[in-house]
Coordinates of C-alpha atoms in Angstrom, one line a residue:
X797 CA -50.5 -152.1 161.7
X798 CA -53.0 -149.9 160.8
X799 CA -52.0 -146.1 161.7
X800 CA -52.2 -144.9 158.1
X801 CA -55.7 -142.0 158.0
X802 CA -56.2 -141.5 154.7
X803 CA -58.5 -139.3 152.8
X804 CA -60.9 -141.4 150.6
X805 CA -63.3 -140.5 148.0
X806 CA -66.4 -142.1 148.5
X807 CA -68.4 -140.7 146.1
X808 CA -68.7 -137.6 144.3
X809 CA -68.3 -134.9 146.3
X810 CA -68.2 -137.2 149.2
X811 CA -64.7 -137.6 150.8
X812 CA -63.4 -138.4 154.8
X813 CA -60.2 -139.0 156.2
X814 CA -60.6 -143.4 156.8
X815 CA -58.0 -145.3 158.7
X816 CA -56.7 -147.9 156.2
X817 CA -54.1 -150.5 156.6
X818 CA -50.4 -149.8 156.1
X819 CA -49.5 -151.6 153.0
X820 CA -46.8 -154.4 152.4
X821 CA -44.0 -154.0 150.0
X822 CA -42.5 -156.7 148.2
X823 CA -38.6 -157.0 147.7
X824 CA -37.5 -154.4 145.0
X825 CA -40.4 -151.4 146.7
X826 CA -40.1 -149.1 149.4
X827 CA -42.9 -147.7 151.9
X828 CA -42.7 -143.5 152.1
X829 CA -44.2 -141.7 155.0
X830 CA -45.8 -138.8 152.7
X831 CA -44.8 -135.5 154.0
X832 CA -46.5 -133.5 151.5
X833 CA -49.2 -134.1 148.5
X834 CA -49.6 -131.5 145.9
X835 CA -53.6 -130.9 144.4
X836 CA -53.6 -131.6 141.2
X837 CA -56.9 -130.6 138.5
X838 CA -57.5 -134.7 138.1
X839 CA -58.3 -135.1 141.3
X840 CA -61.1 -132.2 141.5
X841 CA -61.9 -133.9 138.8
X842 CA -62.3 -137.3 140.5
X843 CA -64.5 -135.4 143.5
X844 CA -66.3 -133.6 141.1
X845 CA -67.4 -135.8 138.4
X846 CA -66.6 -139.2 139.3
X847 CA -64.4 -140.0 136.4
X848 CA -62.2 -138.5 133.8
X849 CA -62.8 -139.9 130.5
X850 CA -62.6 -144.4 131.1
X851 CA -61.4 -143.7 134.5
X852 CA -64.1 -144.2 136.0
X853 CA -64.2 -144.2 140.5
X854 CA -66.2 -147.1 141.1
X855 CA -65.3 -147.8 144.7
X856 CA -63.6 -145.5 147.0
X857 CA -60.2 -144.3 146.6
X858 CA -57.7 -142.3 147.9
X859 CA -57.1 -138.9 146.2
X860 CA -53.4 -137.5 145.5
X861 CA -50.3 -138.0 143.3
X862 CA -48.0 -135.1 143.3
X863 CA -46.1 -135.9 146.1
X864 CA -42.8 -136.6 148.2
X865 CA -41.9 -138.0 151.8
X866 CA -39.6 -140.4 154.1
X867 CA -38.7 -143.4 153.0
X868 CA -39.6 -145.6 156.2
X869 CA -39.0 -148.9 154.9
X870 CA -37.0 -150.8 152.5
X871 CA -37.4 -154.1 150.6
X872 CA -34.8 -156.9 150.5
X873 CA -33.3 -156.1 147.3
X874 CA -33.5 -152.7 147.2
X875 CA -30.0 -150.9 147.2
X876 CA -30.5 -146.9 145.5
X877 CA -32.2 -145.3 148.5
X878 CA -32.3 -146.5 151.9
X879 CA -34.4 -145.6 155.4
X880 CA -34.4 -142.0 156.0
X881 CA -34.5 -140.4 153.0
X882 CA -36.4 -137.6 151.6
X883 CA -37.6 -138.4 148.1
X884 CA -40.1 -137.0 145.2
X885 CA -42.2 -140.0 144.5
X886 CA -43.4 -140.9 140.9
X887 CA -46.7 -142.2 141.2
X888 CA -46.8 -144.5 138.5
X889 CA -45.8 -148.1 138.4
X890 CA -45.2 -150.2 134.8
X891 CA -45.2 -153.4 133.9
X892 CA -41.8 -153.2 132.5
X893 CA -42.5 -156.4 130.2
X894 CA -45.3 -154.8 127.5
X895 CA -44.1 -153.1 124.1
X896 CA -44.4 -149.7 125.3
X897 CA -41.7 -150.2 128.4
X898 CA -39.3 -151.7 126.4
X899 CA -38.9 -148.9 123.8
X900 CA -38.7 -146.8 126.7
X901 CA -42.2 -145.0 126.7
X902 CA -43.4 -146.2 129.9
X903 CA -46.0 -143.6 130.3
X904 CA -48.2 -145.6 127.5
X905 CA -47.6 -149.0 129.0
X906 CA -51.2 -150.4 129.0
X907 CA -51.3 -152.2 132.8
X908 CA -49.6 -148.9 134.4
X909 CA -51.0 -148.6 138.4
X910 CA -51.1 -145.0 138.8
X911 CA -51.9 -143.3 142.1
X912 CA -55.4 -141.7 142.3
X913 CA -56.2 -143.2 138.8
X914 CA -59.2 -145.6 139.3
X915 CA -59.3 -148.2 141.3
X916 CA -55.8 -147.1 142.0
X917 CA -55.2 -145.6 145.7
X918 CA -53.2 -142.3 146.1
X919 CA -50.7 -140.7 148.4
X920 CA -52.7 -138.7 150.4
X921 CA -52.4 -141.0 153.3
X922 CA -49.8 -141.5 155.7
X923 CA -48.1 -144.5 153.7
X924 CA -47.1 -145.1 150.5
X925 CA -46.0 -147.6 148.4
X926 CA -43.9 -148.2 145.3
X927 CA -41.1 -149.5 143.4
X928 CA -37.7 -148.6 144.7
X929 CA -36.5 -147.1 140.8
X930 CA -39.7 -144.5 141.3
X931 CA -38.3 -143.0 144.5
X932 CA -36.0 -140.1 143.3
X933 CA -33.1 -139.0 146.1
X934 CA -33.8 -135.3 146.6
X935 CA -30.4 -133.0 146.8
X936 CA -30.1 -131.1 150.0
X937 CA -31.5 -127.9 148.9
X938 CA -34.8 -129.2 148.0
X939 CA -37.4 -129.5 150.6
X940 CA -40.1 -131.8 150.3
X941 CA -43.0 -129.5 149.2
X942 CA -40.4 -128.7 146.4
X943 CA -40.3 -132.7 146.2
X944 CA -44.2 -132.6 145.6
X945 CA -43.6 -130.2 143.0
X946 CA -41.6 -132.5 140.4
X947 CA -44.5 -134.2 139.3
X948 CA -46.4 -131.3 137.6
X949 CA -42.9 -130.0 136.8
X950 CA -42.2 -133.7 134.8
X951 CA -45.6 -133.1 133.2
X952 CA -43.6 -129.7 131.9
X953 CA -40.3 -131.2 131.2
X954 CA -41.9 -134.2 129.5
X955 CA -44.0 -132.1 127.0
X956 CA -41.4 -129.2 126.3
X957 CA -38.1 -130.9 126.3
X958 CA -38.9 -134.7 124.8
X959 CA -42.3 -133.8 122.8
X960 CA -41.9 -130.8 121.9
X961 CA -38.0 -131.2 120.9
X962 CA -37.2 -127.3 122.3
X963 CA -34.0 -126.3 121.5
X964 CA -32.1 -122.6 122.3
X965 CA -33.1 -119.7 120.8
X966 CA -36.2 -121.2 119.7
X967 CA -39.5 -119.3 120.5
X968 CA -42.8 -121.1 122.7
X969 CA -46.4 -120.1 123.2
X970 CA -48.5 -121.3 126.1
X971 CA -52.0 -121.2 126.7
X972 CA -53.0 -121.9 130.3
X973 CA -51.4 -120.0 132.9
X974 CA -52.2 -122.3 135.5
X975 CA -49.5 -124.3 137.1
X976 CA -48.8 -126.9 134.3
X977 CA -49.1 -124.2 131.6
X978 CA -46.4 -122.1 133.9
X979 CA -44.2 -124.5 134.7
X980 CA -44.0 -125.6 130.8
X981 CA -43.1 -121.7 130.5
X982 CA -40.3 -122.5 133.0
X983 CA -39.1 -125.3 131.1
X984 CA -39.0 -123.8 127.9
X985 CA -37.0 -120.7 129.5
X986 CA -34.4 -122.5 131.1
X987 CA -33.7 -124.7 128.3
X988 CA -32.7 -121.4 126.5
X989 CA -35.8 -120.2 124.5
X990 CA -35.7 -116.7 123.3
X991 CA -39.3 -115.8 123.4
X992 CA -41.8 -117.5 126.1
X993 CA -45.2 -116.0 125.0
X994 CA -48.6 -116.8 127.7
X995 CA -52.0 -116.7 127.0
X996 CA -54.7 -116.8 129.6
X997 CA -58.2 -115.1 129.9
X998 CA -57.6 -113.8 133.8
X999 CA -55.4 -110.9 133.2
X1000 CA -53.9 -111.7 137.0
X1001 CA -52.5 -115.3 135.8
X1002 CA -50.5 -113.4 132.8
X1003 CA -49.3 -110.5 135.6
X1004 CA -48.1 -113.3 137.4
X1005 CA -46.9 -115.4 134.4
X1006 CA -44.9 -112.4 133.4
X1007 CA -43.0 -112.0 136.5
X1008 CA -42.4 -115.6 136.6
X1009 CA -41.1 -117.1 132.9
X1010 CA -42.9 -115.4 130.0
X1011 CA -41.2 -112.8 127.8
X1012 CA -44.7 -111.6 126.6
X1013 CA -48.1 -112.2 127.5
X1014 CA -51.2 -111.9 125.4
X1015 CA -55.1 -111.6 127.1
X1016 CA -57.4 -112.9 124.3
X1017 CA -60.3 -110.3 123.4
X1018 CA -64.3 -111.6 124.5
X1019 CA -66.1 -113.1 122.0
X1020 CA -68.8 -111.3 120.0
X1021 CA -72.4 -111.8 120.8
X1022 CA -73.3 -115.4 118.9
X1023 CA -69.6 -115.6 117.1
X1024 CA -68.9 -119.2 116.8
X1025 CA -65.5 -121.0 118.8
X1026 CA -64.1 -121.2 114.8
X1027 CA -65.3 -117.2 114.2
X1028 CA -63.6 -116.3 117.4
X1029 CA -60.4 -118.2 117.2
X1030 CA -59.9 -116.8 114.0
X1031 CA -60.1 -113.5 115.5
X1032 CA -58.0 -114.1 118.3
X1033 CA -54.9 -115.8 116.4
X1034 CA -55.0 -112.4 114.1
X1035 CA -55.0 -110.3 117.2
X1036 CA -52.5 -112.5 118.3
X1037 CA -49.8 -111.5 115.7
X1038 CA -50.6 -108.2 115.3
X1039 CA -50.6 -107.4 118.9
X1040 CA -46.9 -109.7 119.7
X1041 CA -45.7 -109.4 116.1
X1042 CA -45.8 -112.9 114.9
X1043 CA -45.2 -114.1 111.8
X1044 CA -45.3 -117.3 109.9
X1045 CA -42.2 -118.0 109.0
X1046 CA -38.8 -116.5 109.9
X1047 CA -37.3 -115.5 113.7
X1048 CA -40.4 -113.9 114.2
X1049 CA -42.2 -117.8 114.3
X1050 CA -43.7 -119.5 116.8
X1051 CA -41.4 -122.6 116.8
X1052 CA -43.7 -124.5 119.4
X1053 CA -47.4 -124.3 120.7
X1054 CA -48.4 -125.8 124.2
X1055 CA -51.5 -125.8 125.5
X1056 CA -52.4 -126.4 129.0
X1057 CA -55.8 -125.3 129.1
X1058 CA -57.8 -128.1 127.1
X1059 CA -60.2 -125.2 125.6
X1060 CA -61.5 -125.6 122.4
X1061 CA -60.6 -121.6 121.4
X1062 CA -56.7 -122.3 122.6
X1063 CA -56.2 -125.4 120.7
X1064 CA -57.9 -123.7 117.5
X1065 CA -56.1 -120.4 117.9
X1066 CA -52.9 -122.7 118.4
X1067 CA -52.6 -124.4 115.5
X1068 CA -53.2 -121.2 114.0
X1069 CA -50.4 -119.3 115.7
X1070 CA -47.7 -121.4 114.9
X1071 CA -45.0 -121.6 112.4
X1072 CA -45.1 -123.4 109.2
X1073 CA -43.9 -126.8 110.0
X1074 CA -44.2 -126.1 113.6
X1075 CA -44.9 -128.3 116.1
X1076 CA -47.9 -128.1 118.3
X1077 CA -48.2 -129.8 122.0
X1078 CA -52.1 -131.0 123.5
X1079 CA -51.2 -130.9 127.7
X1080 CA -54.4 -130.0 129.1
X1081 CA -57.2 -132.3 129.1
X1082 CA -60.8 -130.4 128.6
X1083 CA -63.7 -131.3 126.4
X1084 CA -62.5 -134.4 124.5
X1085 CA -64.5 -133.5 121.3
X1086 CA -63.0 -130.3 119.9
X1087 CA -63.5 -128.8 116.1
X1088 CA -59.5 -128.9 114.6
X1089 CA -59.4 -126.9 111.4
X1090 CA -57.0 -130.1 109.7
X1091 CA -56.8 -127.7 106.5
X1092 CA -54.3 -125.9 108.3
X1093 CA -52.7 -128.8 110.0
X1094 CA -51.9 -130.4 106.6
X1095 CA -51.1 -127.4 104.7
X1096 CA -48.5 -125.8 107.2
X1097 CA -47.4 -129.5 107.7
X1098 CA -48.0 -129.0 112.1
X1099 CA -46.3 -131.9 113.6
X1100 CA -49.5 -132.3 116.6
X1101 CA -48.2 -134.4 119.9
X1102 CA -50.7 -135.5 122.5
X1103 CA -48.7 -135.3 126.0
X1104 CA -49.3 -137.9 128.5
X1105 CA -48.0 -137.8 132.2
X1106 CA -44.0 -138.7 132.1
X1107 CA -41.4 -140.8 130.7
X1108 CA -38.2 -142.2 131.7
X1109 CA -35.3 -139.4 132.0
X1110 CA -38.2 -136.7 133.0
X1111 CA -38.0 -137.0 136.7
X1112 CA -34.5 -136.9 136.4
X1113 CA -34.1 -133.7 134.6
X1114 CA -37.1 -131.9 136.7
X1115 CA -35.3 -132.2 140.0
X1116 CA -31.9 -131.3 138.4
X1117 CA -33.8 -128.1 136.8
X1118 CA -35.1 -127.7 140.3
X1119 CA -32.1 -127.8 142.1
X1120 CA -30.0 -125.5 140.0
X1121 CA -32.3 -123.2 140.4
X1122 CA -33.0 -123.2 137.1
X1123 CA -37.1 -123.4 137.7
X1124 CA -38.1 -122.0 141.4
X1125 CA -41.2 -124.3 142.2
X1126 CA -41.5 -122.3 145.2
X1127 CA -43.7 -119.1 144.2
X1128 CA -46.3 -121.7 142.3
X1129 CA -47.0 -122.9 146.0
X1130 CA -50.1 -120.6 147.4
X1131 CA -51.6 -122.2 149.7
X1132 CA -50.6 -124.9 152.4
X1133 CA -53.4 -126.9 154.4
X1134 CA -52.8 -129.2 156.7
X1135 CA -54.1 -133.2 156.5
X1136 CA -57.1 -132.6 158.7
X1137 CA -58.0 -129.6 156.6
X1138 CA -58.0 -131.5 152.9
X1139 CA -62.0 -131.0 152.8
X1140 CA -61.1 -127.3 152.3
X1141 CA -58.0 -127.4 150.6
X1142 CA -59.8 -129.1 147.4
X1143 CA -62.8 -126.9 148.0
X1144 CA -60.5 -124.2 148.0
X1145 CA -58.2 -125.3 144.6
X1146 CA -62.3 -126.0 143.0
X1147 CA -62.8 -122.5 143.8
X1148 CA -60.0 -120.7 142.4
X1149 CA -59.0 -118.9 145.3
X1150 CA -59.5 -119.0 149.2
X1151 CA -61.7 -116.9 151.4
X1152 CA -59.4 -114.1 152.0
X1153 CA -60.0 -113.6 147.9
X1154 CA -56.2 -115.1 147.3
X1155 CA -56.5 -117.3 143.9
X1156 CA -55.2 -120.4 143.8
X1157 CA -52.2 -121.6 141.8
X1158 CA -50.7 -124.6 143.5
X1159 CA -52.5 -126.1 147.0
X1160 CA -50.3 -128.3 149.3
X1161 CA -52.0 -130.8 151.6
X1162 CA -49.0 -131.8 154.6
X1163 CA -49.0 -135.4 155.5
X1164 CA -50.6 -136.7 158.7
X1165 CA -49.3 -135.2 162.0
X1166 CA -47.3 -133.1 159.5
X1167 CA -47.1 -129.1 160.3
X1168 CA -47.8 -127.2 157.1
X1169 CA -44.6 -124.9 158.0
X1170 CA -42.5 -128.0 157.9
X1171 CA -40.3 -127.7 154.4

């Protein structure tokens, strides 16, 4: 059985749609019929550079990981979801033995297979495999692309609720306003915080951030002609509390800092930002070597988390955020392509925004043979 097109990078910048064979499960997995695969920044990554960091694509590999389907098939021994059911798939499979599974952080468990992570293939074909436990039920007033959604929204749940420990009342900054950076804004509001601040540079991500979770937003000023990344952050955290009214200690604090933007400028103005004693959150991945001013780490004692993927419980508390309509996935969703069309939908998320001139926050790629219209 072979009827399973698939859309493989070959190279970089080089992808097709392949046929490729319908995997085989073993007892305790299940094979889902992918109805929809959300476009996530790793993968432009992957067709764009070829690696991120030691993953490195050395043969081809199919792109995608943010996605739900069908389950089509069932293993012997699997008993929690059966044939027919509509489920948000998390793409990564542990060993379950190493140190790292058993103390329950899964997400660091050295031998993980994660979809679309070298030499790893992904879900943007028309099968999928993988363990039963990763296949998450979705309740009845979830639709599938809202099932693609739970896995940028764990990333969110995962680096606001367990890392960054947010509890009500407290207050949250977050630099990125791209869909990870907004969903941790989502998060953070629905788990009761009393302040959701955003920072971004595009002054039509905040508009939108604004109408979406954040309480306040805060456009960073340009940098000075041959001010250095330390000169300017300086500048901007200063702004930063003038402008919002910050302070460094007190109910005027910045509790917790989450950045999902990986640049240098955010993660300096950050740690500057935030409260004595505060806790700061790395989310987004961008140049690996960055200049941390540790003087103020160590003197304001900044408790500094790096956030990786998911962990057990995050799935979990995503779709039940998601279904109580406590976080609306659904405006984050701009653009829909359908499987023949996945050339330009990841031409179009590289981009920023589509011909018409719409910018992109969140692309959806249907399945095969899937209508785009189809929920």
């Amino acid at each position: 059985m072979s009827d399973n097109p698939s859309f493989v990078l070959k190279g970089i910048l080089d992808v097709e749609i392949q046929q490729k064979p319908v995997p085989e499960i073993d007892p305790n997995e299940v094979l889902v019929e992918v109805k929809k695969t959300g476009i996530c920044g790793s993968d432009v990554h992957f067709l764009v550079h070829g690696r991120i960091g030691d993953f490195v694509v050395e043969k081809p590999m199919v792109l995608g990981h943010e996605a739900a389907g069908v389950v089509s098939k069932v293993g012997s021994s699997v008993t929690n979801v059966k044939v027919g059911d509509r489920v948000a798939m998390e793409p990564g499979a542990t060993c379950r033995k190493c140190e790292a599974c058993k103390e329950g952080r899964y997400q660091l468990c050295p031998d993980v297979i994660f979809a679309a992570t070298p030499p790893t293939d992904g879900t943007l074909a028309r099968y999928y495999r993988l363990p039963s436990d990763l296949a998450y039920p979705l309740p009845p007033n979830l639709s599938l692309e809202d099932g693609a959604m739970m896995e940028p929204l764990s990333v969110a749940v995962h680096a606001v609720s367990k890392l960054g420990a947010l509890r009500s009342n407290q207050s949250v900054a977050v630099f990125g306003c791209g869909p990870v950076g907004l969903l941790c804004m989502a998060v953070a509001k629905a788990l009761g915080a009393s302040r959701v601040i955003a920072v971004d540079i595009v002054p039509s991500r905040l508009e939108f951030a604004r109408a979406y979770a954040a309480t306040d937003v805060f456009l960073p000023p340009p940098m000075e002609k041959d001010e250095s990344k330390v000169a300017f952050s300086l500048r901007n955290a200063q702004a930063m509390k003038d402008k919002l009214g910050i302070a460094d200690r007190g109910p005027q604090a910045i509790d917790l800092v989450l950045d999902a933007s990986g640049a240098e400028v955010s993660i300096q103005t950050g740690i500057r930002i935030v409260k004595s004693g505060g806790t700061y959150v790395q989310v987004g991945m961008g140049n690996p070597n960055v200049n941390v001013d540790m003087f103020v780490v160590i003197c304001k004692e900044l408790v500094l988390k790096g956030s990786f993927r998911y962990g057990p419980g995050d799935y979990p508390l995503a779709i039940a955020l998601a279904a109580s309509g406590k976080v609306d996935v659904k405006p984050l969703v701009s653009h829909r392509f359908p499987f023949t069309q996945a050339r330009e939908a990841f031409e179009t998320t590289r981009s920023g925004k589509s011909p018409d001139g719409k910018g992109v926050i969140k692309a959806i790629i249907s399945g095969p043979d899937v209508d785009i219209n189809d929920a």
